[in-house]
Amino acid sequence: MQTATTKKFMTLERFINEQERLYADATGEFSGLLHDLSLAAKLVWREVSKAGLVNIIGSTDRMNVSGDMVKKLDEFADETIYKAMDHGGHLCCMASEENEDILHIPDEYPDGKYVLLYDPLDGSSNIDANITIGSIFSIFKRVTKGRKGALEDCLQPGYKQAAAGYIIYGSSTIFVYTAGRGVHGFTLDPSVGEFLLSHENIRIPKKGKIYSMNEGNFCNWSDGMQRYVQHLKTPDKTSGRPYSLRYIGTMVGDAHRTLLYGGIFAYPGDKKNPEGKLRLMYECNPMALIIEQAGGRSSDGTKSILQVQPTSLHQHTPVFMGSEEDVTLCEEFLQGKR
Ligand code: AHM
Ligand code: MG
């Protein structure tokens, strides 16, 4: 057995290459796409880690064309990811939370066979408080033919994702992804600028003891949702209640903790917003694939998030995800079976 000191250093790059080598039909295009994404992640991390310095040193790399205005970090992340990905020849189009319409690949660059959807900086309301934020990505194979990608390439159900993942900028920066063969996490070593394998084949516990949701919305929740949370708070030693509440307000952070510790993360629909707050294509789908690949469950209340047929780029969906037993119990309350 390998001990911590005898373990090989496995970089994200080497891991992706080795995974791809296992499959005879692999063209290398997919590996190239993930490499480009890891570069984008490092560029965003570099700026995120300097966020608090903007008012002190007065300048960052985030300048506009006239060189004197610092861009908002979420806009910077949006542009950085687009620019890191637009010329690799792997994508036919992209879509991001920050842009109403799909983003085309500039004419001078070659098109590829994949589509990237991303949330450049999730949890951006937490930036100024120096609280965990993240980037989320979802990758599909294109379905249309022709030179340019189209909306149809983006609007595919989550189960068709070729890969998905997120980068969490927390006490350390971790790149977590799945390409359908397990979930793996890589921690950035800033001194060498490499993501190193730190969480191989992550498995979510079957049941947890943490619930994560904005309970301030309680009064607007459905009767089933209210009863479910009351249930979690009612002491019962044999089933491990009461649960603990943990809520960061950054989906990447809350989902990452849920992945590692188990329990449930939810953003339900409510009386004001029946479809909830979170977006299907670049928040819920990628996280759902990660959680399900790790042995957990995702739900919109009645079916897996991955089965939701999208109708628009920025559509919302209620979301419940986490440990299998916790999500199943939540669904039973939502459906009035309890
Ligand atoms: P954002 O994309 O504007 O950052 O909003 C999404 C965030 C999620 O990360 C998080 O789960 C949710 O909003 C928190 O919302 P609330 O403040 O309503 O609890
Ligand atoms: Mg977001």
Coordinates of C-alpha atoms in Angstrom, one line a residue, residues 48-299:
V48 CA -9.6 35.7 -7.3
S49 CA -6.7 35.3 -4.9
K50 CA -5.9 39.0 -5.3
A51 CA -9.5 40.2 -5.0
G52 CA -9.0 41.9 -1.6
L53 CA -6.0 43.9 -2.9
V54 CA -7.7 45.8 -5.6
N55 CA -8.4 48.9 -3.4
I56 CA -4.9 48.8 -1.9
I57 CA -2.5 48.3 -4.8
G58 CA -4.9 50.1 -7.1
S59 CA -4.3 48.0 -10.1
T60 CA -4.6 44.4 -11.2
D61 CA -4.4 42.6 -14.5
R62 CA -8.1 43.3 -14.8
M63 CA -8.0 46.4 -16.9
N64 CA -10.2 47.6 -19.7
V65 CA -8.8 48.7 -23.1
S66 CA -8.0 52.2 -21.7
G67 CA -6.0 50.5 -18.9
D68 CA -7.5 52.3 -16.0
M69 CA -10.6 50.5 -14.9
V70 CA -10.8 47.3 -13.0
K71 CA -13.4 44.9 -14.2
K72 CA -15.8 43.1 -11.9
L73 CA -14.3 39.7 -11.1
D74 CA -17.3 37.8 -12.5
E75 CA -17.0 39.6 -15.8
F76 CA -13.2 39.0 -15.8
A77 CA -13.8 35.3 -15.1
D78 CA -16.3 35.1 -17.9
E79 CA -14.0 36.6 -20.5
T80 CA -11.0 34.7 -19.3
I81 CA -12.7 31.3 -19.7
Y82 CA -14.0 32.3 -23.1
K83 CA -10.6 33.5 -24.3
A84 CA -8.8 30.4 -22.9
M85 CA -11.3 28.1 -24.7
D86 CA -12.1 29.9 -28.0
H87 CA -9.1 28.9 -30.1
G88 CA -8.3 25.4 -29.0
G89 CA -10.3 23.8 -31.8
H90 CA -12.3 21.7 -29.4
L91 CA -15.5 23.7 -29.2
C92 CA -18.2 24.7 -31.7
C93 CA -19.8 27.2 -29.3
M94 CA -20.2 28.1 -25.6
A95 CA -22.8 29.6 -23.3
S96 CA -22.2 31.3 -19.9
E97 CA -24.3 32.7 -17.1
E98 CA -23.1 36.1 -18.0
N99 CA -24.3 36.1 -21.6
E100 CA -27.9 36.1 -22.8
D101 CA -27.2 34.2 -26.1
I102 CA -24.8 31.4 -27.1
L103 CA -21.2 32.5 -27.7
H104 CA -19.7 31.6 -31.1
I105 CA -16.1 30.7 -31.9
P106 CA -14.4 33.5 -33.8
D107 CA -14.2 32.8 -37.6
E108 CA -10.4 32.7 -37.6
Y109 CA -10.3 29.7 -35.2
P110 CA -11.3 26.1 -36.1
D111 CA -14.5 24.6 -34.7
G112 CA -14.5 21.4 -32.6
K113 CA -17.1 18.8 -31.7
Y114 CA -17.8 19.8 -28.1
V115 CA -20.0 22.5 -26.4
L116 CA -19.1 24.2 -23.2
L117 CA -21.6 25.7 -20.8
Y118 CA -20.2 27.5 -17.7
D119 CA -20.9 29.6 -14.7
P120 CA -17.7 31.7 -14.6
L121 CA -17.9 32.8 -10.9
D122 CA -20.5 31.2 -8.8
G123 CA -21.4 32.7 -5.5
S124 CA -20.2 36.1 -6.6
S125 CA -22.0 37.9 -3.7
N126 CA -19.5 36.2 -1.4
I127 CA -16.4 37.8 -3.1
D128 CA -16.1 40.9 -1.0
A129 CA -16.4 38.9 2.2
N130 CA -13.5 36.6 1.2
I131 CA -15.8 33.6 1.3
T132 CA -15.5 30.5 -1.0
I133 CA -16.5 31.0 -4.7
G134 CA -16.2 28.7 -7.7
S135 CA -16.5 28.1 -11.4
I136 CA -18.7 25.4 -12.9
F137 CA -18.6 23.7 -16.3
S138 CA -20.6 21.3 -18.4
I139 CA -19.5 19.7 -21.6
F140 CA -21.7 18.1 -24.3
K141 CA -20.8 16.6 -27.7
R142 CA -22.4 18.8 -30.4
V143 CA -25.4 17.4 -32.2
T144 CA -25.7 19.7 -35.2
K145 CA -23.5 19.6 -38.3
G146 CA -22.1 22.6 -40.2
R147 CA -19.6 25.3 -39.4
K148 CA -21.1 27.0 -36.4
G149 CA -22.6 25.5 -33.2
A150 CA -26.2 26.3 -32.5
L151 CA -28.6 26.6 -29.5
E152 CA -29.6 23.0 -30.1
D153 CA -26.1 21.9 -29.3
C154 CA -26.4 23.5 -25.9
L155 CA -30.0 22.5 -25.0
Q156 CA -29.3 18.8 -24.3
P157 CA -30.5 17.0 -21.2
G158 CA -27.9 16.5 -18.4
Y159 CA -27.5 12.8 -18.8
K160 CA -25.9 13.5 -22.2
Q161 CA -23.0 15.4 -20.6
A162 CA -19.6 14.1 -21.8
A163 CA -18.0 15.7 -18.7
A164 CA -18.7 18.2 -16.0
G165 CA -16.9 19.7 -13.1
Y166 CA -16.1 22.7 -11.0
I167 CA -13.2 24.7 -9.5
I168 CA -13.6 25.7 -5.9
Y169 CA -11.6 28.7 -4.8
G170 CA -11.5 28.1 -1.0
S171 CA -8.9 27.6 1.6
S172 CA -7.2 25.8 -1.3
T173 CA -8.2 25.6 -4.9
I174 CA -9.5 22.3 -6.1
F175 CA -10.5 21.2 -9.6
V176 CA -13.1 18.4 -9.5
Y177 CA -14.3 16.7 -12.6
T178 CA -16.0 13.6 -14.0
A179 CA -15.9 12.3 -17.5
G180 CA -18.3 9.5 -16.7
R181 CA -15.7 7.3 -15.0
G182 CA -15.7 8.4 -11.4
V183 CA -15.2 11.8 -9.8
H184 CA -11.7 13.0 -9.2
G185 CA -10.3 16.1 -7.4
F186 CA -7.0 17.9 -7.9
T187 CA -5.6 20.5 -5.5
L188 CA -3.6 23.4 -6.9
D189 CA -0.1 23.7 -5.6
P190 CA 0.4 27.4 -6.2
S191 CA 4.2 27.1 -5.9
V192 CA 4.5 25.0 -9.0
G193 CA 1.2 26.0 -10.7
E194 CA -0.1 22.5 -11.0
F195 CA -3.2 20.7 -10.0
L196 CA -2.2 17.5 -8.1
L197 CA -4.4 14.5 -7.6
S198 CA -5.7 14.8 -4.0
H199 CA -9.2 13.1 -4.1
E200 CA -9.2 10.0 -6.3
N201 CA -12.6 8.4 -7.0
I202 CA -14.7 10.4 -4.6
R203 CA -17.7 8.5 -3.2
I204 CA -20.5 10.3 -1.3
P205 CA -21.7 8.7 1.9
K206 CA -25.0 6.9 1.6
K207 CA -26.5 9.1 4.3
G208 CA -25.2 12.2 5.9
K209 CA -26.2 14.5 8.9
I210 CA -26.0 17.9 7.3
Y211 CA -28.6 19.9 5.5
S212 CA -27.7 22.9 3.4
M213 CA -30.4 25.3 2.2
N214 CA -31.5 28.9 2.6
E215 CA -33.9 28.4 5.5
G216 CA -34.7 32.1 5.4
N217 CA -37.1 31.1 2.6
F218 CA -39.0 28.7 4.9
C219 CA -42.3 30.6 4.9
N220 CA -42.5 30.4 1.1
W221 CA -41.7 26.7 0.9
S222 CA -44.3 24.1 0.1
D223 CA -45.9 22.2 3.0
G224 CA -43.8 19.1 2.1
M225 CA -40.6 21.0 2.2
Q226 CA -41.4 22.6 5.5
R227 CA -42.3 19.3 7.1
Y228 CA -39.1 17.7 5.7
V229 CA -36.9 20.4 7.4
Q230 CA -38.9 20.1 10.7
H231 CA -38.2 16.4 10.5
L232 CA -34.5 16.9 10.1
K233 CA -34.5 19.2 13.2
T234 CA -36.5 16.8 15.4
P235 CA -34.1 14.8 17.6
D236 CA -34.1 11.0 17.1
K237 CA -30.9 9.2 18.1
T238 CA -31.4 6.1 16.0
S239 CA -31.7 8.0 12.7
G240 CA -29.0 10.6 13.6
R241 CA -31.2 13.6 14.1
P242 CA -31.1 16.5 14.5
Y243 CA -29.1 17.3 11.4
S244 CA -26.6 20.2 11.4
L245 CA -27.2 23.2 9.2
R246 CA -24.4 24.4 7.0
Y247 CA -25.0 27.0 4.3
I248 CA -22.3 29.1 2.5
G249 CA -24.6 30.6 -0.2
T250 CA -22.1 29.5 -2.9
M251 CA -23.4 26.4 -4.7
V252 CA -19.9 25.2 -5.5
G253 CA -19.0 25.3 -1.8
D254 CA -22.2 23.8 -0.5
A255 CA -22.2 21.0 -3.1
H256 CA -18.5 20.3 -2.6
R257 CA -19.0 19.8 1.2
T258 CA -22.1 17.7 0.5
L259 CA -20.0 15.5 -1.9
L260 CA -17.3 14.9 0.7
Y261 CA -19.4 14.7 3.9
G262 CA -22.8 13.6 2.7
G263 CA -26.2 15.0 3.5
I264 CA -28.4 17.2 1.3
F265 CA -28.0 20.5 -0.5
A266 CA -31.2 22.0 -1.9
Y267 CA -32.6 25.1 -3.5
P268 CA -36.3 24.3 -3.7
G269 CA -38.9 26.2 -5.7
D270 CA -41.1 28.5 -3.5
K271 CA -44.2 30.6 -3.7
K272 CA -42.3 33.5 -5.1
N273 CA -40.1 31.5 -7.5
P274 CA -41.7 28.2 -8.3
E275 CA -38.6 27.1 -10.3
G276 CA -36.2 28.1 -7.6
K277 CA -33.1 30.2 -8.1
L278 CA -30.5 28.0 -9.6
R279 CA -29.9 27.5 -13.3
L280 CA -30.2 24.1 -15.0
M281 CA -27.6 24.2 -17.7
Y282 CA -24.5 25.5 -15.9
E283 CA -25.2 25.0 -12.2
C284 CA -27.6 22.1 -11.6
N285 CA -26.7 19.7 -14.5
P286 CA -22.9 19.6 -13.9
M287 CA -23.3 19.3 -10.1
A288 CA -25.9 16.6 -10.6
L289 CA -23.6 14.6 -12.8
I290 CA -20.8 14.9 -10.3
I291 CA -23.0 13.8 -7.4
E292 CA -24.6 10.9 -9.3
Q293 CA -21.2 9.7 -10.5
A294 CA -20.0 9.7 -6.9
G295 CA -23.0 7.4 -5.9
G296 CA -25.4 10.1 -4.8
R297 CA -28.7 11.3 -6.1
S298 CA -30.1 14.5 -7.7
S299 CA -33.7 15.5 -8.1

